[in-house]
C-alpha atoms as an extended CHARMM CRD file, in Angstrom:
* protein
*
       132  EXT
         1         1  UNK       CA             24.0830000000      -80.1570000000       13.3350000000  PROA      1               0.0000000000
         2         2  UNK       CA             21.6390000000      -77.6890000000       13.9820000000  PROA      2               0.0000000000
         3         3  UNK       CA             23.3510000000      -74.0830000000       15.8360000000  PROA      3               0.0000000000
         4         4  UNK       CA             21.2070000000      -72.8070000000       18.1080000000  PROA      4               0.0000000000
         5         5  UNK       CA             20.5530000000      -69.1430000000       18.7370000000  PROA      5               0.0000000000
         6         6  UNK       CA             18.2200000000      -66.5360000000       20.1960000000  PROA      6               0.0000000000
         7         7  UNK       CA             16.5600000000      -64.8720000000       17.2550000000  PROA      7               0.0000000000
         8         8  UNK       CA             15.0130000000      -62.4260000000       19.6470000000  PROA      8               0.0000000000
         9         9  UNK       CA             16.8730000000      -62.1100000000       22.6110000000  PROA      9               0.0000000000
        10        10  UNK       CA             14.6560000000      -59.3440000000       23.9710000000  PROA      10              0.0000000000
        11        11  UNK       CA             11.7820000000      -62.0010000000       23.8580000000  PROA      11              0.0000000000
        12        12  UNK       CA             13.2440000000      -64.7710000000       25.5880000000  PROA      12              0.0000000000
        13        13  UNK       CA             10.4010000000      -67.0160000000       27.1550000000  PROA      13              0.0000000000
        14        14  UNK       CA             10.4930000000      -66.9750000000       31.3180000000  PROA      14              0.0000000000
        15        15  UNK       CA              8.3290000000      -68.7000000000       33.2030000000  PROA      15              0.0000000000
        16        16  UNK       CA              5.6970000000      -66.7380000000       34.1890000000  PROA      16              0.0000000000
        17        17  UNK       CA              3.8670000000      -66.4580000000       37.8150000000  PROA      17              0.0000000000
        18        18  UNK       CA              1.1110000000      -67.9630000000       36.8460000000  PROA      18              0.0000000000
        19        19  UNK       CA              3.2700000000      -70.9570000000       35.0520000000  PROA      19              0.0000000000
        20        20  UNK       CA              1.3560000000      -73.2660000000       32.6500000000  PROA      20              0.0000000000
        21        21  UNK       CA              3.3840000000      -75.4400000000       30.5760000000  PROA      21              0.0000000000
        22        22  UNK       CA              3.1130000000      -78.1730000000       27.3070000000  PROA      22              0.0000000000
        23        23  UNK       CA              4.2060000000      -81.7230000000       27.8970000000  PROA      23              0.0000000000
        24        24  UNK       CA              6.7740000000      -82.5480000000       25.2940000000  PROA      24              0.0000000000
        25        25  UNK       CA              5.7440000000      -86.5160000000       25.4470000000  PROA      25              0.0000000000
        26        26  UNK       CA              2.1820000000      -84.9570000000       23.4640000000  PROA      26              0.0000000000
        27        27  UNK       CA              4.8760000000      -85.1410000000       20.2130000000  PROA      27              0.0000000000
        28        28  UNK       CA              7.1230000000      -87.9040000000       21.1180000000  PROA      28              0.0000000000
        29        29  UNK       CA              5.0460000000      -90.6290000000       22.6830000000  PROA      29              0.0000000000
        30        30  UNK       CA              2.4680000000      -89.6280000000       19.1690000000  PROA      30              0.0000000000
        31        31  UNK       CA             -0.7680000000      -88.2300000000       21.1660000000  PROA      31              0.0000000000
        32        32  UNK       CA             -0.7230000000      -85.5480000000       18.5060000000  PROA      32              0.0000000000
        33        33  UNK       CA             -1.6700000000      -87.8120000000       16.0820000000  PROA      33              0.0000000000
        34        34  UNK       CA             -4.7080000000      -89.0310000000       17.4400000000  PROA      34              0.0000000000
        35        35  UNK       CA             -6.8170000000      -85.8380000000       17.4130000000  PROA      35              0.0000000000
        36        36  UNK       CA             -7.4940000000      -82.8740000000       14.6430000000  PROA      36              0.0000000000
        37        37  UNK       CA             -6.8140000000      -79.4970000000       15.1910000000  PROA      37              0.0000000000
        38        38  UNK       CA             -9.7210000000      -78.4990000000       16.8880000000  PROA      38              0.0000000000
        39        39  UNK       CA             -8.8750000000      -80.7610000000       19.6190000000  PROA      39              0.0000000000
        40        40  UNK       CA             -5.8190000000      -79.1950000000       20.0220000000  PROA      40              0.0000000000
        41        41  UNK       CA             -6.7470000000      -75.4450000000       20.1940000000  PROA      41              0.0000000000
        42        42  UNK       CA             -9.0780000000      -76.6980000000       22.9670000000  PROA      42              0.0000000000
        43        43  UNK       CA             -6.3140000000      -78.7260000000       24.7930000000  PROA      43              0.0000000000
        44        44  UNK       CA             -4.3750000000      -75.8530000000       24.6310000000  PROA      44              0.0000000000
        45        45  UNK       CA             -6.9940000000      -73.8680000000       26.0460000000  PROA      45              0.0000000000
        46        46  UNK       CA             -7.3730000000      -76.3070000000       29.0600000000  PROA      46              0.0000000000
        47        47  UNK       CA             -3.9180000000      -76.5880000000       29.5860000000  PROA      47              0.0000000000
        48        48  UNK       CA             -3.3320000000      -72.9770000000       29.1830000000  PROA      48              0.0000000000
        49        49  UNK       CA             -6.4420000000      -71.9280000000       32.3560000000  PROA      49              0.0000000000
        50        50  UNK       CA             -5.8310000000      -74.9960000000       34.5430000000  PROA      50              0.0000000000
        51        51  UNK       CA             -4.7310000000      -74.6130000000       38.0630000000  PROA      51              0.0000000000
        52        52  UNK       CA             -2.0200000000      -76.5750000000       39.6930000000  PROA      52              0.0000000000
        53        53  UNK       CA             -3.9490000000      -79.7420000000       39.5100000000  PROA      53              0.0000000000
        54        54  UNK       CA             -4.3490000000      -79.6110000000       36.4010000000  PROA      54              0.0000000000
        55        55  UNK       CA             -8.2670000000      -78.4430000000       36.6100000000  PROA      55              0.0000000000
        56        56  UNK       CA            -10.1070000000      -76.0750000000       34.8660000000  PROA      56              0.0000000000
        57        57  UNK       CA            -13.8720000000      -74.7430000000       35.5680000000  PROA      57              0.0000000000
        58        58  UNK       CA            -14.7430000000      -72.2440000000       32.8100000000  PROA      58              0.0000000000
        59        59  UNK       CA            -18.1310000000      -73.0610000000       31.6860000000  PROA      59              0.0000000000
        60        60  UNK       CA            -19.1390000000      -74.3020000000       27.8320000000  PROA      60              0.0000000000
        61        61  UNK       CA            -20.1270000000      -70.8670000000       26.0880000000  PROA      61              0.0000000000
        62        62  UNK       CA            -16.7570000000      -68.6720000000       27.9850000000  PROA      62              0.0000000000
        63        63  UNK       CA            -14.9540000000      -71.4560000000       26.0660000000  PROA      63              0.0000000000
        64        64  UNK       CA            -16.7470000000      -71.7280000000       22.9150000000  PROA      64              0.0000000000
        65        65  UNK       CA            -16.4970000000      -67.4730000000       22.7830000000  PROA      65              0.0000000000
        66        66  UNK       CA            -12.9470000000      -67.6410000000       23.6480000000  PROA      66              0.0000000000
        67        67  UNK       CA            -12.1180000000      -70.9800000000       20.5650000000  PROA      67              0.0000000000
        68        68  UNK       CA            -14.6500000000      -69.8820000000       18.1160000000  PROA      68              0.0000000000
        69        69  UNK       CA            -16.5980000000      -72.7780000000       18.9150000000  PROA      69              0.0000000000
        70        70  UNK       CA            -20.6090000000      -73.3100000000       18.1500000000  PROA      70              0.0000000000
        71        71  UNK       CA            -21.5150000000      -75.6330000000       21.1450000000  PROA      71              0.0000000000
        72        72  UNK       CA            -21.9420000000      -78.3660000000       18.6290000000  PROA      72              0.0000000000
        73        73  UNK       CA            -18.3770000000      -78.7070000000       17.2610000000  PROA      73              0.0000000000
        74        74  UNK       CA            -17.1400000000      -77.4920000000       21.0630000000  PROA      74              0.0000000000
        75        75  UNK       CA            -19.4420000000      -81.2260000000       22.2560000000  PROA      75              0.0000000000
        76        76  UNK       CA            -17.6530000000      -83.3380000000       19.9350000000  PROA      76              0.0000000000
        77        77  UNK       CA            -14.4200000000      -81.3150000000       19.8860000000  PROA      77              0.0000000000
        78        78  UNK       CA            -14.3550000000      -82.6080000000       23.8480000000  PROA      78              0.0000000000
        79        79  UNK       CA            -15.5650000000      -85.5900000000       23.0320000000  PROA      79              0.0000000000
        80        80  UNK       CA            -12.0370000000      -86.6890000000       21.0530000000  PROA      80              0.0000000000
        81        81  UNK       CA            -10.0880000000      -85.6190000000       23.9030000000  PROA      81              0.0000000000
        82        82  UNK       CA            -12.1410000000      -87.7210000000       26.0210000000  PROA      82              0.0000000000
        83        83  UNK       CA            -11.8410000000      -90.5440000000       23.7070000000  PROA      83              0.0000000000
        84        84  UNK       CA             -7.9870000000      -90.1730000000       23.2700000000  PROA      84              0.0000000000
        85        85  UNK       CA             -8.1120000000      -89.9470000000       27.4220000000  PROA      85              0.0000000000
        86        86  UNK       CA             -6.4600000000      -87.0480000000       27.7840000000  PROA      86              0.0000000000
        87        87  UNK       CA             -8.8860000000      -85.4260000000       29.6960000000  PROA      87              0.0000000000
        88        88  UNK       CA            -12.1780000000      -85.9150000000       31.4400000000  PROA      88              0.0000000000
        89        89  UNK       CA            -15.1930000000      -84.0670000000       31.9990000000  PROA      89              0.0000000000
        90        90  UNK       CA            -18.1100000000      -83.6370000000       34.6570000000  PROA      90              0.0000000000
        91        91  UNK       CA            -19.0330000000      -80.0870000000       34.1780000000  PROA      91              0.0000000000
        92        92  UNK       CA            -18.0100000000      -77.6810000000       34.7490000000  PROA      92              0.0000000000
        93        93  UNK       CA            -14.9640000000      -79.5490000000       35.6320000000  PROA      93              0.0000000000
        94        94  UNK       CA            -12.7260000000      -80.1640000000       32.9460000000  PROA      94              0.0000000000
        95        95  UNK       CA             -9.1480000000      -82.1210000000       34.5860000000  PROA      95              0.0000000000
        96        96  UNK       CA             -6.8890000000      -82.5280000000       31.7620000000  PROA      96              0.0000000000
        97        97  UNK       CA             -5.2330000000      -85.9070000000       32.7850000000  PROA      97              0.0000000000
        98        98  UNK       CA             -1.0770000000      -86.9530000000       33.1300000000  PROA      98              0.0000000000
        99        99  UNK       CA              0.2010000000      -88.4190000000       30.0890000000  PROA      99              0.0000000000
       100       100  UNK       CA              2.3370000000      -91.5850000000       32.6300000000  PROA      100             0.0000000000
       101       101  UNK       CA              1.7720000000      -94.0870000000       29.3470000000  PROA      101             0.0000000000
       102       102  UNK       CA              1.9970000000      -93.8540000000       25.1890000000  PROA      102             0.0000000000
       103       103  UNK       CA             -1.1910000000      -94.2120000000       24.4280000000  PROA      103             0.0000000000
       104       104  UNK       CA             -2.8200000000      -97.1420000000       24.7390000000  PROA      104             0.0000000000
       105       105  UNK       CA             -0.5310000000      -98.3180000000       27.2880000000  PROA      105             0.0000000000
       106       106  UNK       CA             -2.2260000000      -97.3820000000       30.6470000000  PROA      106             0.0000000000
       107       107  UNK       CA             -3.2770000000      -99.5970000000       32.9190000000  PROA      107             0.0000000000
       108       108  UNK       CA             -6.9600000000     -100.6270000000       33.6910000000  PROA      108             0.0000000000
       109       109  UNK       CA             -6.8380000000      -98.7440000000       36.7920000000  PROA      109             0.0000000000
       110       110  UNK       CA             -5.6990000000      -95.4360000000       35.6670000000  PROA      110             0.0000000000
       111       111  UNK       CA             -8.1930000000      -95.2570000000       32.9510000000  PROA      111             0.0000000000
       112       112  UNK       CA            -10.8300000000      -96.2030000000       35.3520000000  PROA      112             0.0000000000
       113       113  UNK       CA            -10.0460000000      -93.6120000000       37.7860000000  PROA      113             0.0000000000
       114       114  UNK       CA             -9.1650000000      -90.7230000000       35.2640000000  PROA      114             0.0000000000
       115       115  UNK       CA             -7.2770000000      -88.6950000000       38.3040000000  PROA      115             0.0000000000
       116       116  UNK       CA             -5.4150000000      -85.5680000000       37.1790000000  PROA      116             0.0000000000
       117       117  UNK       CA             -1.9070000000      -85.0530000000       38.1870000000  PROA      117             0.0000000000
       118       118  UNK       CA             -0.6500000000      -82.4180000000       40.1500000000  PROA      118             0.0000000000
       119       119  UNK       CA              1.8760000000      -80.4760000000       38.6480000000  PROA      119             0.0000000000
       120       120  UNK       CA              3.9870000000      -80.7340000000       41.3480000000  PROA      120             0.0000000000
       121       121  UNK       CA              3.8720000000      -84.3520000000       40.9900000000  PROA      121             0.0000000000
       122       122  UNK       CA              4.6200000000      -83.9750000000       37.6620000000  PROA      122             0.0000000000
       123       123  UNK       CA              7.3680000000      -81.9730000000       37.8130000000  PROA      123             0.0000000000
       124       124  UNK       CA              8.9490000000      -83.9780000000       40.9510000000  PROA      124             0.0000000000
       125       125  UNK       CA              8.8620000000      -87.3740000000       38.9150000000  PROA      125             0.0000000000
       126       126  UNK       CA             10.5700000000      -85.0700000000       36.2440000000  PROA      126             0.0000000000
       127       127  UNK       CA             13.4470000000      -83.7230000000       38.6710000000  PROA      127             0.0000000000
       128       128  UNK       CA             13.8820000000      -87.4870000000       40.0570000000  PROA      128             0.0000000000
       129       129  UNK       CA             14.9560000000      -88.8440000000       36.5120000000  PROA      129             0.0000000000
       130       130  UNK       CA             11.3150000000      -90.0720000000       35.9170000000  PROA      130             0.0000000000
       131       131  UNK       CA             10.0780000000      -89.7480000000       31.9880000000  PROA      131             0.0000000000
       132       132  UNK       CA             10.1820000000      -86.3480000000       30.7850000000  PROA      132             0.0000000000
């Protein structure tokens, strides 16, 4: 068994203000595994300047500066994620969608109407004993 202990006390992670957070089902229910790295930095990035809805407006070349992304790799980079449904796109709107299902396991309807999730909703189904 693994003991568990700060390593850095001083630089134990709060949540912040402006609280953005990593779903823990991206590992266990395998959506990892369906996209490469670059994918990731820019999920992370989408995750990381959404708003409470999930929703995030910055436009193609703030992003691309900010990854390190020409707009070619940035194009299909979002392309995977849109393929793996984890988010969707109308520009500059960039929702980065609730994760309900394993992949492959959504219903018709929710990948037809590609809503994003309200954190609150999120975290409420979380408090009420829903999946974590």
């Amino acid at each position: 068994m693994i003991h568990k202990r700060l390593l850095r006390a001083d630089r134990l992670r709060q949540i912040p203000a402006s609280f953005s957070w990593v779903d823990q089902r991206l590992v266990r229910d395998h959506h990892l595994e369906r996209c490469g790295h670059s994918a990731w930095a820019l999920y992370l990035f989408l995750l990381t300047v959404a708003d409470a809805q999930g929703l995030s407006y910055y436009s193609d070349p703030s992003i691309g500066r900010s990854l390190q992304m020409a707009p070619t790799e940035l194009a299909a980079t979002r392309h995977e994620l849109l393929q793996a449904d984890l988010i969707a796109c109308q520009k500059p709107l960039y929702p980065v969608l609730c994760l309900d299902a394993p992949p492959g396991r959504s219903s018709p309807s929710e990948k037809r109407l590609g809503q994003a999730a309200s954190l609150g909703d999120i975290l409420r189904r979380a408090l009420e004993g829903g999946a974590p």
